XYZ file of C-alpha atoms in Angstrom:
547
model
C 120.066 79.978 62.310
C 122.788 82.524 61.894
C 124.406 80.352 59.045
C 120.868 79.874 57.127
C 120.705 83.567 57.393
C 123.893 84.268 55.935
C 123.608 82.074 53.267
C 120.195 83.801 52.398
C 121.757 87.223 52.701
C 125.035 86.550 50.788
C 123.596 84.001 48.161
C 120.133 85.281 47.245
C 120.053 85.496 43.177
C 122.866 83.042 42.878
C 122.940 82.166 39.050
C 120.066 84.919 38.140
C 122.706 87.271 36.650
C 125.691 87.721 34.444
C 129.036 89.286 35.496
C 128.628 93.276 35.787
C 131.357 95.943 35.336
C 133.679 97.033 36.902
C 136.239 93.843 37.155
C 133.381 91.178 37.081
C 133.604 90.381 33.301
C 137.536 90.784 33.209
C 137.880 88.156 35.672
C 135.340 85.652 34.386
C 136.546 86.274 30.810
C 140.143 85.355 31.899
C 138.709 82.068 33.728
C 136.661 81.100 30.628
C 139.820 81.274 28.746
C 141.555 79.225 31.226
C 138.780 76.369 31.022
C 138.771 76.582 26.995
C 142.403 76.849 26.199
C 143.823 74.716 28.894
C 146.479 77.137 29.791
C 145.700 78.204 33.611
C 149.296 79.645 34.392
C 149.217 82.597 32.212
C 145.821 84.622 32.489
C 144.704 86.000 29.037
C 142.444 88.927 28.071
C 141.338 87.982 24.731
C 144.650 87.399 22.717
C 146.784 89.355 25.354
C 148.363 88.563 28.535
C 146.516 89.753 31.476
C 149.045 91.018 34.179
C 147.110 93.288 36.556
C 146.328 90.319 39.235
C 147.899 87.105 39.970
C 145.427 84.313 38.828
C 144.476 82.677 42.163
C 141.084 83.986 42.149
C 140.373 83.207 38.322
C 141.638 79.767 38.970
C 138.826 79.183 41.585
C 136.445 80.574 39.302
C 137.503 78.288 36.632
C 137.684 75.383 38.857
C 134.106 76.197 40.058
C 132.811 75.926 36.530
C 134.480 72.610 35.954
C 132.235 71.353 39.104
C 129.122 73.143 38.438
C 129.214 73.599 34.472
C 127.365 77.041 34.864
C 129.043 80.416 34.495
C 126.277 82.273 36.128
C 126.925 80.238 39.312
C 130.682 79.637 38.885
C 131.769 83.388 38.568
C 130.341 84.306 41.960
C 130.956 80.918 43.864
C 134.386 81.840 44.968
C 133.209 85.025 46.397
C 130.373 83.510 48.369
C 132.332 80.602 49.756
C 135.256 82.977 50.729
C 132.489 85.437 52.554
C 131.382 82.302 54.470
C 135.000 81.361 55.387
C 135.652 84.869 56.585
C 132.263 84.448 58.803
C 133.523 81.382 60.302
C 136.852 82.483 61.146
C 135.144 85.483 62.942
C 132.631 83.716 64.731
C 135.143 80.661 65.821
C 137.695 83.449 67.251
C 135.001 84.879 69.231
C 134.016 81.950 70.818
C 137.414 80.770 71.602
C 138.551 84.084 73.008
C 135.273 84.910 74.731
C 131.858 82.924 74.577
C 129.813 81.406 71.834
C 127.476 84.279 72.208
C 130.146 86.784 71.402
C 131.164 84.567 68.327
C 127.711 85.347 66.786
C 127.723 88.715 67.562
C 130.945 89.322 65.564
C 129.322 87.224 62.944
C 126.478 89.143 62.791
C 128.479 92.584 62.993
C 130.431 91.492 60.010
C 127.726 89.907 57.970
C 125.653 92.866 57.836
C 128.252 95.725 57.500
C 127.236 97.368 54.085
C 130.413 97.063 52.607
C 131.132 93.239 53.350
C 127.781 92.222 52.310
C 127.977 94.532 49.073
C 131.311 93.132 48.212
C 130.470 89.574 49.043
C 127.669 89.464 46.399
C 130.188 90.501 43.600
C 132.684 88.470 41.643
C 135.802 90.649 42.268
C 139.107 89.612 44.279
C 138.253 91.425 47.449
C 136.176 88.847 49.200
C 138.744 86.255 48.562
C 141.820 88.382 49.805
C 139.694 89.187 52.877
C 139.230 85.812 53.663
C 142.831 84.953 53.284
C 143.805 87.921 55.538
C 141.420 86.786 58.216
C 142.305 83.322 57.991
C 146.082 84.512 58.544
C 144.795 86.727 61.350
C 142.853 83.506 62.896
C 146.054 81.575 63.021
C 148.081 84.340 64.721
C 145.474 85.027 67.074
C 145.137 81.471 68.297
C 148.879 81.385 68.335
C 149.673 84.326 70.383
C 146.567 84.214 72.604
C 146.918 80.456 73.524
C 148.352 81.166 76.960
C 144.933 81.956 78.277
C 143.980 78.340 78.004
C 147.322 77.232 79.601
C 148.081 75.243 76.209
C 151.225 74.488 74.555
C 152.652 76.994 71.945
C 150.157 75.881 68.634
C 152.749 76.059 66.053
C 150.231 74.689 63.366
C 148.418 78.153 63.857
C 151.646 79.977 63.631
C 152.333 78.359 60.174
C 148.737 78.582 59.124
C 148.810 82.201 59.523
C 151.788 82.839 57.407
C 150.733 80.164 54.755
C 147.232 82.043 54.302
C 148.994 85.488 54.051
C 151.248 83.765 51.221
C 147.835 82.489 49.555
C 146.707 86.179 50.062
C 149.546 87.746 48.469
C 148.984 85.543 45.313
C 145.406 86.406 45.028
C 146.522 90.421 45.718
C 149.618 91.564 46.354
C 148.168 93.385 49.665
C 147.465 89.950 51.142
C 150.644 90.301 53.053
C 149.096 92.717 55.290
C 148.153 89.757 57.438
C 151.759 89.401 58.839
C 151.153 92.706 60.261
C 149.593 90.876 63.202
C 152.762 89.492 64.506
C 153.742 93.123 65.431
C 151.055 93.496 67.822
C 151.335 89.961 68.896
C 155.247 90.492 69.796
C 154.453 93.612 71.680
C 151.485 92.258 73.984
C 153.916 89.161 74.933
C 157.137 91.200 75.637
C 155.459 93.630 77.804
C 153.391 90.973 79.723
C 149.862 91.693 78.719
C 147.208 89.182 79.746
C 146.851 85.828 77.729
C 149.718 86.716 75.376
C 152.976 84.866 74.747
C 155.569 84.704 71.908
C 157.497 81.798 72.276
C 159.500 82.526 69.008
C 162.710 80.735 69.613
C 164.140 78.023 68.198
C 163.867 76.148 64.630
C 160.029 76.137 64.608
C 159.897 80.048 64.513
C 161.447 79.696 60.820
C 158.410 77.233 59.785
C 156.360 80.181 59.632
C 157.994 82.123 56.789
C 158.809 78.775 55.365
C 155.252 78.261 54.943
C 154.746 81.711 53.247
C 157.178 80.970 50.772
C 155.513 77.428 50.017
C 152.320 79.188 49.540
C 153.799 81.870 47.165
C 155.549 79.232 45.168
C 152.690 77.417 44.293
C 152.093 79.985 41.719
C 155.164 82.079 41.371
C 157.773 79.079 40.962
C 156.059 77.587 37.972
C 155.360 81.096 36.326
C 159.045 81.993 36.389
C 160.062 78.685 35.030
C 157.726 78.877 32.390
C 158.719 82.638 31.462
C 162.424 81.653 31.664
C 161.997 79.084 29.060
C 159.968 81.090 26.757
C 161.616 83.229 23.844
C 158.187 85.191 23.492
C 158.927 88.912 24.843
C 155.323 89.203 26.033
C 156.036 86.743 28.912
C 158.940 88.648 30.093
C 156.980 91.862 30.073
C 154.229 89.937 31.695
C 156.531 88.790 34.566
C 158.139 92.620 35.069
C 154.395 94.124 34.988
C 153.008 91.709 37.650
C 156.036 91.415 39.987
C 156.828 95.223 40.024
C 154.522 97.557 38.495
C 151.491 95.776 39.917
C 153.003 95.416 43.289
C 155.743 97.879 44.713
C 155.234 100.468 42.093
C 151.701 100.614 42.549
C 151.916 101.038 45.984
C 154.694 103.382 46.581
C 153.668 105.565 43.353
C 149.984 104.992 42.893
C 148.576 106.270 39.683
C 144.813 106.152 40.222
C 142.122 107.202 42.616
C 143.849 109.914 44.693
C 142.292 110.720 47.982
C 143.339 112.516 51.251
C 145.165 110.916 53.939
C 141.921 110.767 56.217
C 139.895 108.907 53.596
C 139.696 105.788 55.109
C 138.322 107.106 58.407
C 135.604 108.268 56.380
C 135.062 104.930 54.502
C 134.911 102.898 57.904
C 132.426 105.185 59.492
C 130.260 104.879 56.487
C 130.589 101.703 54.863
C 130.887 99.759 58.060
C 127.568 100.656 59.058
C 125.637 99.682 61.186
C 128.239 97.925 63.223
C 130.183 101.181 63.446
C 126.966 103.035 65.204
C 128.315 101.084 68.420
C 131.614 103.399 68.499
C 130.313 106.160 70.964
C 130.174 103.345 73.603
C 132.862 100.927 72.209
C 135.527 103.812 72.244
C 135.741 104.272 75.745
C 135.038 100.785 76.494
C 138.319 99.686 74.546
C 140.299 102.229 76.420
C 139.374 100.676 79.611
C 140.300 97.209 78.367
C 143.428 98.167 77.019
C 144.356 100.123 80.176
C 143.673 96.724 82.128
C 146.369 95.085 79.233
C 144.010 92.903 77.708
C 145.899 91.300 74.690
C 142.509 90.067 73.273
C 141.655 93.725 72.330
C 145.297 94.904 71.635
C 145.944 92.491 68.645
C 142.779 93.058 66.491
C 142.800 96.779 67.287
C 146.373 97.422 66.805
C 146.409 95.482 63.513
C 143.418 97.603 62.411
C 145.426 100.658 63.075
C 148.269 99.210 61.196
C 146.295 98.604 58.258
C 144.521 102.010 58.019
C 148.333 103.371 58.382
C 149.534 101.210 55.618
C 146.782 102.338 52.892
C 146.733 105.889 53.981
C 150.312 106.178 52.846
C 150.017 106.102 49.259
C 147.906 108.702 47.464
C 145.874 106.321 45.251
C 142.948 104.741 47.643
C 139.749 102.627 46.830
C 137.050 102.214 49.621
C 137.535 98.439 49.059
C 141.215 98.401 49.946
C 140.472 98.595 53.964
C 137.539 95.927 53.661
C 139.865 93.103 55.074
C 140.322 95.206 58.416
C 136.511 94.564 59.084
C 136.414 91.330 60.537
C 139.130 92.429 63.297
C 136.971 95.668 64.084
C 133.855 93.272 64.519
C 135.728 90.843 66.686
C 137.137 93.636 68.920
C 133.550 94.783 68.935
C 131.593 92.065 69.796
C 132.347 91.455 73.688
C 130.857 94.878 74.030
C 127.679 94.490 71.761
C 125.412 92.393 74.497
C 125.676 95.194 76.544
C 125.524 97.975 74.147
C 122.223 96.813 72.356
C 120.587 97.165 75.544
C 121.186 100.842 75.829
C 118.314 103.180 74.983
C 120.529 105.397 73.014
C 121.835 102.211 70.903
C 118.310 101.369 70.039
C 117.457 104.924 69.052
C 120.308 104.914 66.600
C 119.270 101.504 65.151
C 115.496 102.706 64.523
C 117.148 106.007 62.976
C 119.273 103.918 60.506
C 116.210 101.560 59.624
C 114.245 104.827 59.154
C 116.650 106.530 57.028
C 116.964 103.473 54.582
C 113.260 103.118 54.597
C 112.907 106.834 53.443
C 115.802 106.463 50.880
C 114.269 103.212 49.515
C 110.694 104.602 49.477
C 112.088 108.137 47.990
C 113.945 106.894 45.215
C 111.251 104.552 43.996
C 108.292 106.991 44.073
C 110.572 109.657 42.448
C 111.424 107.200 39.490
C 107.639 106.200 39.249
C 106.826 109.959 39.223
C 109.750 111.624 37.737
C 110.243 113.235 34.819
C 110.335 111.337 31.547
C 113.779 112.570 30.958
C 115.229 110.575 33.702
C 113.828 107.321 32.311
C 115.305 108.305 29.026
C 118.679 108.904 30.486
C 118.775 105.469 32.051
C 117.517 104.041 28.562
C 120.098 105.787 26.677
C 123.293 105.403 28.811
C 122.474 102.134 30.674
C 120.863 100.516 28.009
C 117.955 99.692 30.000
C 114.320 99.564 28.772
C 111.029 101.335 30.150
C 110.008 98.050 31.560
C 113.117 97.522 33.512
C 113.161 101.053 34.912
C 109.730 100.938 36.086
C 110.460 97.448 37.888
C 113.560 99.009 39.269
C 111.266 101.650 40.656
C 108.919 99.136 42.111
C 111.697 97.195 43.563
C 113.045 100.211 45.738
C 109.384 100.761 46.839
C 108.994 97.153 48.020
C 112.361 97.324 49.905
C 110.904 100.708 51.479
C 107.847 99.057 52.472
C 109.570 95.869 53.911
C 111.565 98.787 56.042
C 108.600 100.396 57.223
C 106.842 97.029 58.267
C 110.171 96.292 60.089
C 109.771 99.507 62.085
C 106.305 98.878 62.722
C 107.028 95.185 64.019
C 110.093 96.144 66.024
C 109.404 99.306 67.862
C 112.173 100.542 70.242
C 112.294 96.965 72.204
C 113.362 95.260 69.158
C 115.042 98.059 67.255
C 118.163 95.947 66.436
C 116.173 93.009 64.962
C 114.305 95.317 63.159
C 117.340 96.834 61.665
C 118.793 93.455 60.724
C 115.503 92.292 59.138
C 115.501 95.395 57.068
C 118.827 94.619 55.853
C 118.108 91.021 55.092
C 115.377 92.136 53.287
C 117.171 94.794 51.013
C 119.680 92.102 50.015
C 117.097 89.272 49.366
C 114.846 91.502 47.317
C 117.848 93.040 45.459
C 119.176 89.355 44.330
C 115.933 87.989 43.434
C 114.439 90.980 41.443
C 117.181 93.389 40.922
C 119.711 90.821 39.450
C 116.882 89.862 36.801
C 115.989 93.516 36.084
C 119.517 94.542 35.593
C 121.733 91.705 34.102
C 120.857 92.186 30.562
C 121.831 96.101 30.553
C 124.648 95.958 33.087
C 126.257 92.918 31.475
C 125.737 93.938 27.800
C 124.013 90.660 27.140
C 121.089 92.566 25.605
C 123.563 94.757 23.250
C 125.574 91.422 22.203
C 122.329 89.714 21.686
C 121.131 92.757 19.256
C 124.427 92.595 17.571
C 124.281 89.036 16.671
C 120.607 89.044 15.554
C 121.661 91.817 13.017
C 124.511 90.395 11.503
C 122.955 86.689 11.365
C 124.227 83.322 12.456
C 126.879 82.888 9.881
C 128.680 86.486 10.176
C 131.839 87.155 11.736
C 132.162 89.901 14.504
C 135.232 91.784 15.416
C 135.429 94.004 18.640
C 137.112 97.602 18.490
C 137.478 99.764 21.620
C 135.842 96.953 23.499
C 135.234 96.044 27.049
C 135.638 92.564 28.650
C 131.749 92.244 28.813
C 131.444 92.461 24.997
C 133.825 89.620 24.452
C 132.389 87.598 27.380
C 129.111 87.987 26.314
C 129.369 87.592 22.616
C 127.220 84.847 20.825
C 130.095 83.815 18.519
C 133.863 83.754 18.869
C 134.640 87.410 18.245
C 137.745 88.857 16.742
C 139.813 91.443 18.959
C 142.621 93.591 18.017
C 144.571 94.385 21.210
C 142.975 95.669 24.339
C 145.503 98.207 25.707
C 146.053 99.596 22.337
C 144.614 103.141 21.369
C 141.126 102.989 19.905
C 142.353 104.332 16.573
C 144.890 101.713 16.473
C 142.667 98.947 16.980
C 140.283 100.264 14.229
C 142.957 100.182 11.789
C 143.914 96.660 12.634
C 140.250 95.758 12.384
C 139.560 97.352 8.975
C 142.613 95.153 7.639
C 140.729 92.118 8.895
C 137.401 93.001 7.587
C 138.701 93.480 4.071
C 139.960 90.230 4.190
C 136.202 88.969 3.676
C 134.111 92.135 3.462
C 131.040 90.266 2.594
C 130.657 88.163 6.172
C 132.934 90.631 8.413
C 131.293 93.054 10.796
C 132.940 95.394 13.342
C 131.475 96.329 16.794
C 132.985 99.825 17.711
C 132.624 102.092 20.685
C 131.909 105.590 19.325
C 135.622 106.447 20.482
C 137.010 103.957 18.091
C 135.144 105.173 14.908
C 137.459 106.827 12.356
C 136.567 110.177 10.449
C 136.418 107.927 7.289
C 133.751 105.588 8.542
C 130.242 106.458 7.012
C 127.938 106.351 10.208
C 124.718 106.644 7.679
C 125.604 103.067 6.475
C 126.458 101.805 9.665
C 123.666 100.673 12.434
C 123.773 102.678 15.764
C 122.900 100.301 18.572
C 122.436 102.590 21.321
C 123.966 102.864 24.551
C 125.520 100.108 27.118
C 127.417 100.773 30.235
C 127.668 104.594 29.389
C 129.168 103.883 25.903
C 127.638 104.238 22.771
C 128.227 101.383 20.168
C 127.852 100.996 16.564
C 127.593 98.029 13.739
C 130.055 98.642 10.966
C 129.779 96.760 7.608
C 132.539 96.835 5.215
C 130.650 99.192 2.720
C 130.713 101.795 5.414
C 134.423 101.843 5.485
C 135.169 102.301 1.566
C 136.498 105.721 2.432
C 139.057 104.020 4.821
C 141.177 102.430 2.135
């Protein structure tokens, strides 16, 4: 039943929406280019090389498309499978280190953590890198804690930990943090903690780092060889960018999302709910078990602390950075949960959490239905939603709130935990089955691009200026682009030169930031807002003054 529920919570709505910003259209666009061009080694965003992330996640999306033949399913499939893989690692570790019941408690704690469920339902890199890091932790924990069963050293698990860390690194540079588990493992073994050992002697010790290099080389070696054999300076710039600027330099000199050092403590306390509701009872219990020198707690808790320190050092921080630590936190929490959930205080906290979500859903939905029309107008103008979609979203929130109220009445205090999980399950299922359909046209720019295609006709050519990835991805025809990182004014100048070559059939879709003063807006067509941006269709006769 756990796996059926996990598939329902994480997979409801699969195939019902297109990629949404941020990031999803970018990765799907890169994967689509791989399939169409056959060039899987070097990711492209439009006509430019894309060096922000290694290509492994996009490889999996492209591979999923070759299997299922549907982009609406394929772009989300790697995240879904990665999330299920993360849950399997946690459940199996709980079973091996404690009991099958503990494994299920660990799985439920991860599954219903707000950050995990939210991210697992998105086509971003983070669910995949979380899986690789958790798989690496799985291998290291089984290696360092195998003494509790009197087993011989599990060198395959040692190699698995390093290999998974390597795959995590070529998914996103921070995948290397899986190797931090080696530190508490060695400390526990050297100090004689129960069930821990570190037989790191002899040649087999080096099989782990070798496995890491093999995993990294699956992408790095072919890429470096291809760059070395190319005379195009763009490929050399790609190599420098992805190996240095986007990894070590981005960590040491982070340039976006500045946050205070304690930021991730706030994230874990809020985004890891409801699991973190157990902290008042878990903290003293963890302390007692650490004093008993139980390595089963030291390793996941010590690694969690190291990850928090690692990500707290740079100024730039995003909430999703710390998500890979969630599975280990829930694993250390799981043996305590059977006792905690029976406490009256824990049951009251669970009821309060469910009631809070219920009130928020009902309140937001009711406010949208009864609010000033200016609220609806703002959604229509900024998000590109129509009035029916706004009303549908409001009724969806009311439905979720009503479901939460029913869960509260059914559960009472005696079944408060079950009621809380039922409320969360209903929230994600309704959002997937209803919310995806309501929001996909406006959030993905599908409606904007359909409108643009209908206005210019099937035989016209379309060029994009100051474009976003969703515009190119959702265009109903091959569209010309004029750079992505170039300044909007420079893109517009290039686009005008392109349009003059066939003025009768070439149109420009321009974000308002790219419009030059010489463009006659009275002769252009305003398409309205989408993704908080304003868009214009510009024919050639509206740019006569730009010559």
